[in-house]
Every structure is written in C-alpha cells, then in structure tokens.
Amino acid sequence: MGKSETRAAHGVRPPKKTPSASRSPRRPAVAKTETPYHHGALREALLQAAERVLERDGLAGLTLRAVAREAGVSHAAPTHHFGDLTGLLSELAAVGFRQFNAAMASSCDAATTPLERALARPKAYVAYAQAHPGMYGIMFRTERLDYSRPSLHEAAEASFAGLANAIGMMRQEQISEDALTLNQGAAIARAWSMVHGFTTLLLDGRLKDILERLPEGTTAERLLEAMLTAPVTTKLPV
C-alpha cells in the first residue's frame, strides 16, 4: 500500500490538496467584520463607536448602521442595546454629560485661589465644548433626546446641581436644587446664558471679528476671563 493509500485509510488527507490552505489567509478579513464582545463590553463599545462617528461625521452621519460598522458588529446590535436612534443618542448624551461634569469637577479641584475657582468651571465648560463639539452639541439637542431614560436624566441633573452649587458658593448661600428664589434663578440663568452663549458663538466662528480687533495674542479664553471678571457698570433707565 502506497503512502497516499495509507493516509486515506487512516482518514488523513494527502498533503497535495492545498487550495484551502492557499485561501486561508483571507479568512481573518471575514472575521474582522464582527468583533466578539462580552455583553456589557459591547454596549460600551457601541457608545465609544457612536462618539467616534459623531465627532467625525456629525449628527447627520450618526446612524445605527454606521455605529455597528464602526464597532465591527452586526447591524442588529445597536437596536438590541438602545432600541432606536433616539435611545442611542440619549445614552450618548448621558456619556457626554458625565464627561462634562467630570471635566468641570477636576478643574475646580485643581484651582488654588478663590479667583481660579470662580473661573475654573466656565473655562472647563468652554474647553470641553472645543475638544468634543459633537458630544457637546448633542447634549443640548433636547428634541432628539429621551429624558425619561434614567442615565440621561441623572447625568443632566448632576450637571445642573454642579452649576447651582457653583453659583451658591459665589453668592455665599445654600441653593436648593428643587426650589429657587427669583434672584437665585436669575443668577444661575445669567451665568449659564453667558458661558453657553459664548461657547456657541466661539464654536460657530462668530467671535472671530471681535478677537481680530483685540490686542495681538488675546485668546478666546482671555476674552472669557474678561467677561466674567468685568464689573457691570451699565445703569438701568429710571
């Protein structure tokens, strides 16, 4: 009995049948289309993929299929974890608020003087928006979000609590998150309007004309500092 017959008798394929071996290098490319994830890790991976798509392609490019492609998983995966696009956007906005809150808390912790502490939060607010314009934008697209989702509701409430606490420290009084006096509400709205408005104008490139007219080297951050520290001298008409 020859060698090939011996191999066949023992169920061993002759070595000359190699076409499958020649095609084998292509198999990993097929496997890459879907990446295996632990259940909890897949949800996190989808949110990370959604953030990358959002920052790269904008809100218009953020779809469930685009996120699945970015994460390298089946098209059904985002639907399974988030339900629909509103669900995905809401959970992504919750991630944004948590990142946002952490950035502002960290900046306040690093401040060493009362003035630095007063400026830390608004500076961090603007800095986060500049570094993550897509995430910042979706956080305030209320019409695209579902605030009944606990994660988004809690993250957004934590952001408001941080703002109220900062205003309370400046006013040297305790501010309740549930009930505000008119003056407290006005102080919170004034501070938020100023920083949010400044941020929006900056991201839209609308402050360029002002910055070009300022002394050479004046940055947007320095302009913000001047806004926050300048005394209000305008007199109301009698």
PDB file of C-alpha atoms in Angstrom:
ATOM      1  CA  MET A   1       0.000   0.000   0.000  1.00  0.00           C
ATOM      2  CA  GLY A   2       1.427   3.424  -1.009  1.00  0.00           C
ATOM      3  CA  LYS A   3       1.736   6.436   1.232  1.00  0.00           C
ATOM      4  CA  SER A   4      -1.358   8.147  -0.136  1.00  0.00           C
ATOM      5  CA  GLU A   5      -3.434   4.984   0.309  1.00  0.00           C
ATOM      6  CA  THR A   6      -2.117   4.634   3.869  1.00  0.00           C
ATOM      7  CA  ARG A   7      -3.126   8.241   4.673  1.00  0.00           C
ATOM      8  CA  ALA A   8      -6.546   7.708   3.139  1.00  0.00           C
ATOM      9  CA  ALA A   9      -7.056   4.535   5.161  1.00  0.00           C
ATOM     10  CA  HIS A  10      -6.441   6.483   8.391  1.00  0.00           C
ATOM     11  CA  GLY A  11      -8.602   9.452   7.370  1.00  0.00           C
ATOM     12  CA  VAL A  12      -5.634  11.719   6.680  1.00  0.00           C
ATOM     13  CA  ARG A  13      -5.889  13.928   3.614  1.00  0.00           C
ATOM     14  CA  PRO A  14      -2.987  13.852   1.179  1.00  0.00           C
ATOM     15  CA  PRO A  15      -0.806  16.955   1.589  1.00  0.00           C
ATOM     16  CA  LYS A  16      -1.146  17.911  -2.058  1.00  0.00           C
ATOM     17  CA  LYS A  17      -4.719  19.087  -1.506  1.00  0.00           C
ATOM     18  CA  THR A  18      -3.726  22.649  -0.592  1.00  0.00           C
ATOM     19  CA  PRO A  19      -6.275  25.014  -2.257  1.00  0.00           C
ATOM     20  CA  SER A  20      -7.974  25.581   1.111  1.00  0.00           C
ATOM     21  CA  ALA A  21      -4.627  26.455   2.654  1.00  0.00           C
ATOM     22  CA  SER A  22      -3.976  28.973  -0.087  1.00  0.00           C
ATOM     23  CA  ARG A  23      -7.318  30.619   0.640  1.00  0.00           C
ATOM     24  CA  SER A  24      -6.933  30.562   4.422  1.00  0.00           C
ATOM     25  CA  PRO A  25      -5.228  33.991   4.709  1.00  0.00           C
ATOM     26  CA  ARG A  26      -8.485  35.562   3.525  1.00  0.00           C
ATOM     27  CA  ARG A  27     -10.490  34.143   6.406  1.00  0.00           C
ATOM     28  CA  PRO A  28      -9.370  36.681   9.091  1.00  0.00           C
ATOM     29  CA  ALA A  29     -10.649  39.511   6.872  1.00  0.00           C
ATOM     30  CA  VAL A  30     -14.140  37.982   7.070  1.00  0.00           C
ATOM     31  CA  ALA A  31     -13.842  37.509  10.829  1.00  0.00           C
ATOM     32  CA  LYS A  32     -12.999  41.192  11.306  1.00  0.00           C
ATOM     33  CA  THR A  33     -16.479  42.229  10.186  1.00  0.00           C
ATOM     34  CA  GLU A  34     -17.822  41.180  13.564  1.00  0.00           C
ATOM     35  CA  THR A  35     -15.860  41.575  16.777  1.00  0.00           C
ATOM     36  CA  PRO A  36     -16.804  39.327  19.720  1.00  0.00           C
ATOM     37  CA  TYR A  37     -17.671  41.304  22.852  1.00  0.00           C
ATOM     38  CA  HIS A  38     -18.822  40.475  26.332  1.00  0.00           C
ATOM     39  CA  HIS A  39     -22.435  41.678  26.696  1.00  0.00           C
ATOM     40  CA  GLY A  40     -21.575  44.665  28.908  1.00  0.00           C
ATOM     41  CA  ALA A  41     -18.459  45.443  26.908  1.00  0.00           C
ATOM     42  CA  LEU A  42     -20.471  45.512  23.688  1.00  0.00           C
ATOM     43  CA  ARG A  43     -22.734  48.275  24.991  1.00  0.00           C
ATOM     44  CA  GLU A  44     -19.696  50.330  25.975  1.00  0.00           C
ATOM     45  CA  ALA A  45     -18.013  49.601  22.645  1.00  0.00           C
ATOM     46  CA  LEU A  46     -21.119  50.775  20.779  1.00  0.00           C
ATOM     47  CA  LEU A  47     -21.182  54.049  22.732  1.00  0.00           C
ATOM     48  CA  GLN A  48     -17.488  54.614  22.044  1.00  0.00           C
ATOM     49  CA  ALA A  49     -18.084  53.882  18.357  1.00  0.00           C
ATOM     50  CA  ALA A  50     -21.044  56.291  18.346  1.00  0.00           C
ATOM     51  CA  GLU A  51     -18.877  59.039  19.834  1.00  0.00           C
ATOM     52  CA  ARG A  52     -16.224  58.497  17.139  1.00  0.00           C
ATOM     53  CA  VAL A  53     -18.839  58.611  14.368  1.00  0.00           C
ATOM     54  CA  LEU A  54     -20.454  61.722  15.855  1.00  0.00           C
ATOM     55  CA  GLU A  55     -17.194  63.660  16.152  1.00  0.00           C
ATOM     56  CA  ARG A  56     -16.005  62.552  12.705  1.00  0.00           C
ATOM     57  CA  ASP A  57     -19.201  62.643  10.627  1.00  0.00           C
ATOM     58  CA  GLY A  58     -21.523  64.884  12.613  1.00  0.00           C
ATOM     59  CA  LEU A  59     -25.057  64.189  13.760  1.00  0.00           C
ATOM     60  CA  ALA A  60     -26.245  63.591  10.199  1.00  0.00           C
ATOM     61  CA  GLY A  61     -23.793  60.715   9.848  1.00  0.00           C
ATOM     62  CA  LEU A  62     -24.723  59.077  13.151  1.00  0.00           C
ATOM     63  CA  THR A  63     -26.999  56.135  12.352  1.00  0.00           C
ATOM     64  CA  LEU A  64     -27.446  52.733  13.967  1.00  0.00           C
ATOM     65  CA  ARG A  65     -25.835  51.052  10.947  1.00  0.00           C
ATOM     66  CA  ALA A  66     -22.894  53.477  10.978  1.00  0.00           C
ATOM     67  CA  VAL A  67     -22.291  52.726  14.649  1.00  0.00           C
ATOM     68  CA  ALA A  68     -22.479  48.969  14.036  1.00  0.00           C
ATOM     69  CA  ARG A  69     -19.952  49.261  11.210  1.00  0.00           C
ATOM     70  CA  GLU A  70     -17.648  51.374  13.358  1.00  0.00           C
ATOM     71  CA  ALA A  71     -17.778  48.840  16.190  1.00  0.00           C
ATOM     72  CA  GLY A  72     -17.424  45.889  13.820  1.00  0.00           C
ATOM     73  CA  VAL A  73     -20.601  44.130  14.949  1.00  0.00           C
ATOM     74  CA  SER A  74     -23.904  43.072  13.407  1.00  0.00           C
ATOM     75  CA  HIS A  75     -26.391  45.746  12.366  1.00  0.00           C
ATOM     76  CA  ALA A  76     -28.834  44.417  14.955  1.00  0.00           C
ATOM     77  CA  ALA A  77     -26.527  45.080  17.916  1.00  0.00           C
ATOM     78  CA  PRO A  78     -27.321  48.808  18.452  1.00  0.00           C
ATOM     79  CA  THR A  79     -31.056  48.114  18.242  1.00  0.00           C
ATOM     80  CA  HIS A  80     -30.732  45.339  20.802  1.00  0.00           C
ATOM     81  CA  HIS A  81     -28.965  47.616  23.289  1.00  0.00           C
ATOM     82  CA  PHE A  82     -30.624  51.007  22.669  1.00  0.00           C
ATOM     83  CA  GLY A  83     -33.902  50.305  20.889  1.00  0.00           C
ATOM     84  CA  ASP A  84     -33.730  53.048  18.281  1.00  0.00           C
ATOM     85  CA  LEU A  85     -31.660  56.081  17.297  1.00  0.00           C
ATOM     86  CA  THR A  86     -33.297  58.248  19.968  1.00  0.00           C
ATOM     87  CA  GLY A  87     -32.244  55.703  22.573  1.00  0.00           C
ATOM     88  CA  LEU A  88     -28.679  55.669  21.297  1.00  0.00           C
ATOM     89  CA  LEU A  89     -28.481  59.473  21.170  1.00  0.00           C
ATOM     90  CA  SER A  90     -29.902  59.734  24.687  1.00  0.00           C
ATOM     91  CA  GLU A  91     -27.370  57.306  26.121  1.00  0.00           C
ATOM     92  CA  LEU A  92     -24.588  59.063  24.222  1.00  0.00           C
ATOM     93  CA  ALA A  93     -25.717  62.434  25.620  1.00  0.00           C
ATOM     94  CA  ALA A  94     -25.594  60.888  29.098  1.00  0.00           C
ATOM     95  CA  VAL A  95     -21.980  59.913  28.452  1.00  0.00           C
ATOM     96  CA  GLY A  96     -21.312  63.479  27.325  1.00  0.00           C
ATOM     97  CA  PHE A  97     -22.819  64.978  30.474  1.00  0.00           C
ATOM     98  CA  ARG A  98     -20.756  62.646  32.652  1.00  0.00           C
ATOM     99  CA  GLN A  99     -17.555  63.585  30.814  1.00  0.00           C
ATOM    100  CA  PHE A 100     -18.572  67.250  31.017  1.00  0.00           C
ATOM    101  CA  ASN A 101     -19.275  67.088  34.751  1.00  0.00           C
ATOM    102  CA  ALA A 102     -16.018  65.276  35.447  1.00  0.00           C
ATOM    103  CA  ALA A 103     -14.019  67.854  33.497  1.00  0.00           C
ATOM    104  CA  MET A 104     -15.510  70.742  35.449  1.00  0.00           C
ATOM    105  CA  ALA A 105     -15.112  68.998  38.807  1.00  0.00           C
ATOM    106  CA  SER A 106     -11.470  68.243  38.013  1.00  0.00           C
ATOM    107  CA  SER A 107     -10.772  71.847  37.040  1.00  0.00           C
ATOM    108  CA  CYS A 108     -12.325  73.128  40.265  1.00  0.00           C
ATOM    109  CA  ASP A 109     -10.292  70.674  42.337  1.00  0.00           C
ATOM    110  CA  ALA A 110      -7.094  71.934  40.689  1.00  0.00           C
ATOM    111  CA  ALA A 111      -7.839  75.607  41.472  1.00  0.00           C
ATOM    112  CA  THR A 112      -5.869  77.064  44.368  1.00  0.00           C
ATOM    113  CA  THR A 113      -7.279  80.590  44.775  1.00  0.00           C
ATOM    114  CA  PRO A 114     -10.846  81.951  45.018  1.00  0.00           C
ATOM    115  CA  LEU A 115     -10.478  83.648  41.618  1.00  0.00           C
ATOM    116  CA  GLU A 116      -9.181  80.474  39.989  1.00  0.00           C
ATOM    117  CA  ARG A 117     -12.098  78.528  41.451  1.00  0.00           C
ATOM    118  CA  ALA A 118     -14.569  81.098  40.141  1.00  0.00           C
ATOM    119  CA  LEU A 119     -13.098  80.872  36.631  1.00  0.00           C
ATOM    120  CA  ALA A 120     -12.391  77.134  36.597  1.00  0.00           C
ATOM    121  CA  ARG A 121     -15.898  75.915  35.841  1.00  0.00           C
ATOM    122  CA  PRO A 122     -16.698  78.250  32.915  1.00  0.00           C
ATOM    123  CA  LYS A 123     -13.233  77.667  31.426  1.00  0.00           C
ATOM    124  CA  ALA A 124     -13.712  73.903  31.632  1.00  0.00           C
ATOM    125  CA  TYR A 125     -17.176  74.312  30.091  1.00  0.00           C
ATOM    126  CA  VAL A 126     -15.735  76.002  27.020  1.00  0.00           C
ATOM    127  CA  ALA A 127     -12.723  73.701  26.844  1.00  0.00           C
ATOM    128  CA  TYR A 128     -14.902  70.585  26.805  1.00  0.00           C
ATOM    129  CA  ALA A 129     -17.052  72.004  24.021  1.00  0.00           C
ATOM    130  CA  GLN A 130     -13.982  72.827  21.936  1.00  0.00           C
ATOM    131  CA  ALA A 131     -12.484  69.365  22.439  1.00  0.00           C
ATOM    132  CA  HIS A 132     -15.770  67.486  21.888  1.00  0.00           C
ATOM    133  CA  PRO A 133     -18.020  69.675  19.706  1.00  0.00           C
ATOM    134  CA  GLY A 134     -20.168  66.761  18.553  1.00  0.00           C
ATOM    135  CA  MET A 135     -20.836  65.477  22.047  1.00  0.00           C
ATOM    136  CA  TYR A 136     -21.432  69.000  23.352  1.00  0.00           C
ATOM    137  CA  GLY A 137     -23.907  69.659  20.564  1.00  0.00           C
ATOM    138  CA  ILE A 138     -25.979  66.515  21.143  1.00  0.00           C
ATOM    139  CA  MET A 139     -26.184  67.197  24.879  1.00  0.00           C
ATOM    140  CA  PHE A 140     -28.326  70.240  24.150  1.00  0.00           C
ATOM    141  CA  ARG A 141     -30.422  68.837  21.292  1.00  0.00           C
ATOM    142  CA  THR A 142     -33.391  68.263  23.578  1.00  0.00           C
ATOM    143  CA  GLU A 143     -35.756  67.448  20.703  1.00  0.00           C
ATOM    144  CA  ARG A 144     -33.605  64.432  19.768  1.00  0.00           C
ATOM    145  CA  LEU A 145     -33.304  63.045  23.306  1.00  0.00           C
ATOM    146  CA  ASP A 146     -35.437  60.997  25.675  1.00  0.00           C
ATOM    147  CA  TYR A 147     -35.055  62.448  29.159  1.00  0.00           C
ATOM    148  CA  SER A 148     -37.164  59.678  30.650  1.00  0.00           C
ATOM    149  CA  ARG A 149     -34.107  57.422  30.362  1.00  0.00           C
ATOM    150  CA  PRO A 150     -32.597  57.306  33.888  1.00  0.00           C
ATOM    151  CA  SER A 151     -28.976  57.626  32.787  1.00  0.00           C
ATOM    152  CA  LEU A 152     -29.600  60.841  30.850  1.00  0.00           C
ATOM    153  CA  HIS A 153     -31.896  62.327  33.478  1.00  0.00           C
ATOM    154  CA  GLU A 154     -29.400  61.682  36.271  1.00  0.00           C
ATOM    155  CA  ALA A 155     -26.389  62.992  34.318  1.00  0.00           C
ATOM    156  CA  ALA A 156     -28.211  66.173  33.268  1.00  0.00           C
ATOM    157  CA  GLU A 157     -29.477  66.752  36.819  1.00  0.00           C
ATOM    158  CA  ALA A 158     -25.934  66.337  38.138  1.00  0.00           C
ATOM    159  CA  SER A 159     -24.782  68.984  35.683  1.00  0.00           C
ATOM    160  CA  PHE A 160     -27.438  71.428  36.882  1.00  0.00           C
ATOM    161  CA  ALA A 161     -26.599  70.647  40.506  1.00  0.00           C
ATOM    162  CA  GLY A 162     -22.958  71.475  39.828  1.00  0.00           C
ATOM    163  CA  LEU A 163     -23.940  74.812  38.299  1.00  0.00           C
ATOM    164  CA  ALA A 164     -26.300  75.650  41.155  1.00  0.00           C
ATOM    165  CA  ASN A 165     -23.656  74.743  43.709  1.00  0.00           C
ATOM    166  CA  ALA A 166     -21.077  76.940  41.969  1.00  0.00           C
ATOM    167  CA  ILE A 167     -23.478  79.905  41.944  1.00  0.00           C
ATOM    168  CA  GLY A 168     -24.309  79.256  45.587  1.00  0.00           C
ATOM    169  CA  MET A 169     -20.636  79.396  46.523  1.00  0.00           C
ATOM    170  CA  MET A 170     -20.238  82.699  44.671  1.00  0.00           C
ATOM    171  CA  ARG A 171     -23.306  84.108  46.434  1.00  0.00           C
ATOM    172  CA  GLN A 172     -22.178  82.561  49.733  1.00  0.00           C
ATOM    173  CA  GLU A 173     -25.504  80.851  50.271  1.00  0.00           C
ATOM    174  CA  GLN A 174     -27.001  77.384  50.051  1.00  0.00           C
ATOM    175  CA  ILE A 175     -29.068  76.881  46.902  1.00  0.00           C
ATOM    176  CA  SER A 176     -31.657  74.110  46.834  1.00  0.00           C
ATOM    177  CA  GLU A 177     -31.915  72.167  43.592  1.00  0.00           C
ATOM    178  CA  ASP A 178     -35.677  71.797  43.989  1.00  0.00           C
ATOM    179  CA  ALA A 179     -36.787  75.327  44.867  1.00  0.00           C
ATOM    180  CA  LEU A 180     -35.097  78.580  43.837  1.00  0.00           C
ATOM    181  CA  THR A 181     -35.760  82.176  44.737  1.00  0.00           C
ATOM    182  CA  LEU A 182     -36.151  84.535  41.809  1.00  0.00           C
ATOM    183  CA  ASN A 183     -32.723  86.053  42.463  1.00  0.00           C
ATOM    184  CA  GLN A 184     -31.106  82.620  42.635  1.00  0.00           C
ATOM    185  CA  GLY A 185     -32.765  81.565  39.392  1.00  0.00           C
ATOM    186  CA  ALA A 186     -31.683  84.808  37.746  1.00  0.00           C
ATOM    187  CA  ALA A 187     -28.084  84.295  38.886  1.00  0.00           C
ATOM    188  CA  ILE A 188     -28.000  80.736  37.535  1.00  0.00           C
ATOM    189  CA  ALA A 189     -29.633  81.718  34.242  1.00  0.00           C
ATOM    190  CA  ARG A 190     -27.282  84.705  33.857  1.00  0.00           C
ATOM    191  CA  ALA A 191     -24.154  82.627  34.367  1.00  0.00           C
ATOM    192  CA  TRP A 192     -25.335  79.783  32.144  1.00  0.00           C
ATOM    193  CA  SER A 193     -26.518  82.122  29.401  1.00  0.00           C
ATOM    194  CA  MET A 194     -23.204  83.950  29.349  1.00  0.00           C
ATOM    195  CA  VAL A 195     -20.997  80.864  29.166  1.00  0.00           C
ATOM    196  CA  HIS A 196     -23.277  78.844  26.889  1.00  0.00           C
ATOM    197  CA  GLY A 197     -23.771  81.797  24.573  1.00  0.00           C
ATOM    198  CA  PHE A 198     -20.037  82.470  24.476  1.00  0.00           C
ATOM    199  CA  THR A 199     -19.370  78.801  23.710  1.00  0.00           C
ATOM    200  CA  THR A 200     -21.929  78.708  20.906  1.00  0.00           C
ATOM    201  CA  LEU A 201     -20.534  81.848  19.299  1.00  0.00           C
ATOM    202  CA  LEU A 202     -16.997  80.508  19.605  1.00  0.00           C
ATOM    203  CA  LEU A 203     -17.818  77.124  18.036  1.00  0.00           C
ATOM    204  CA  ASP A 204     -19.710  78.843  15.218  1.00  0.00           C
ATOM    205  CA  GLY A 205     -16.756  81.139  14.492  1.00  0.00           C
ATOM    206  CA  ARG A 206     -18.803  84.218  15.325  1.00  0.00           C
ATOM    207  CA  LEU A 207     -16.255  85.666  17.769  1.00  0.00           C
ATOM    208  CA  LYS A 208     -13.560  85.929  15.132  1.00  0.00           C
ATOM    209  CA  ASP A 209     -14.340  89.551  14.314  1.00  0.00           C
ATOM    210  CA  ILE A 210     -14.045  90.563  17.967  1.00  0.00           C
ATOM    211  CA  LEU A 211     -10.846  88.592  18.556  1.00  0.00           C
ATOM    212  CA  GLU A 212      -9.194  90.133  15.472  1.00  0.00           C
ATOM    213  CA  ARG A 213      -9.795  93.618  16.889  1.00  0.00           C
ATOM    214  CA  LEU A 214      -8.297  92.855  20.293  1.00  0.00           C
ATOM    215  CA  PRO A 215      -4.597  93.307  21.183  1.00  0.00           C
ATOM    216  CA  GLU A 216      -2.419  90.771  19.419  1.00  0.00           C
ATOM    217  CA  GLY A 217      -2.230  87.445  21.212  1.00  0.00           C
ATOM    218  CA  THR A 218      -5.543  87.794  23.015  1.00  0.00           C
ATOM    219  CA  THR A 219      -7.131  84.368  23.162  1.00  0.00           C
ATOM    220  CA  ALA A 220     -10.749  83.342  23.439  1.00  0.00           C
ATOM    221  CA  GLU A 221     -10.019  82.152  26.970  1.00  0.00           C
ATOM    222  CA  ARG A 222      -8.664  85.568  27.929  1.00  0.00           C
ATOM    223  CA  LEU A 223     -11.747  87.210  26.436  1.00  0.00           C
ATOM    224  CA  LEU A 224     -13.932  84.902  28.530  1.00  0.00           C
ATOM    225  CA  GLU A 225     -11.965  85.794  31.667  1.00  0.00           C
ATOM    226  CA  ALA A 226     -12.509  89.492  30.970  1.00  0.00           C
ATOM    227  CA  MET A 227     -16.231  88.927  30.505  1.00  0.00           C
ATOM    228  CA  LEU A 228     -16.508  87.032  33.776  1.00  0.00           C
ATOM    229  CA  THR A 229     -14.490  89.480  35.859  1.00  0.00           C
ATOM    230  CA  ALA A 230     -15.565  92.809  34.368  1.00  0.00           C
ATOM    231  CA  PRO A 231     -17.867  94.776  36.696  1.00  0.00           C
ATOM    232  CA  VAL A 232     -21.352  95.501  35.423  1.00  0.00           C
ATOM    233  CA  THR A 233     -21.455  99.295  35.113  1.00  0.00           C
ATOM    234  CA  THR A 234     -24.463  99.807  32.856  1.00  0.00           C
ATOM    235  CA  LYS A 235     -27.135 101.858  34.600  1.00  0.00           C
ATOM    236  CA  LEU A 236     -30.777 100.975  34.070  1.00  0.00           C
ATOM    237  CA  PRO A 237     -33.044 103.796  32.811  1.00  0.00           C
ATOM    238  CA  VAL A 238     -35.037 105.494  35.515  1.00  0.00           C
TER     239      VAL A 238
END
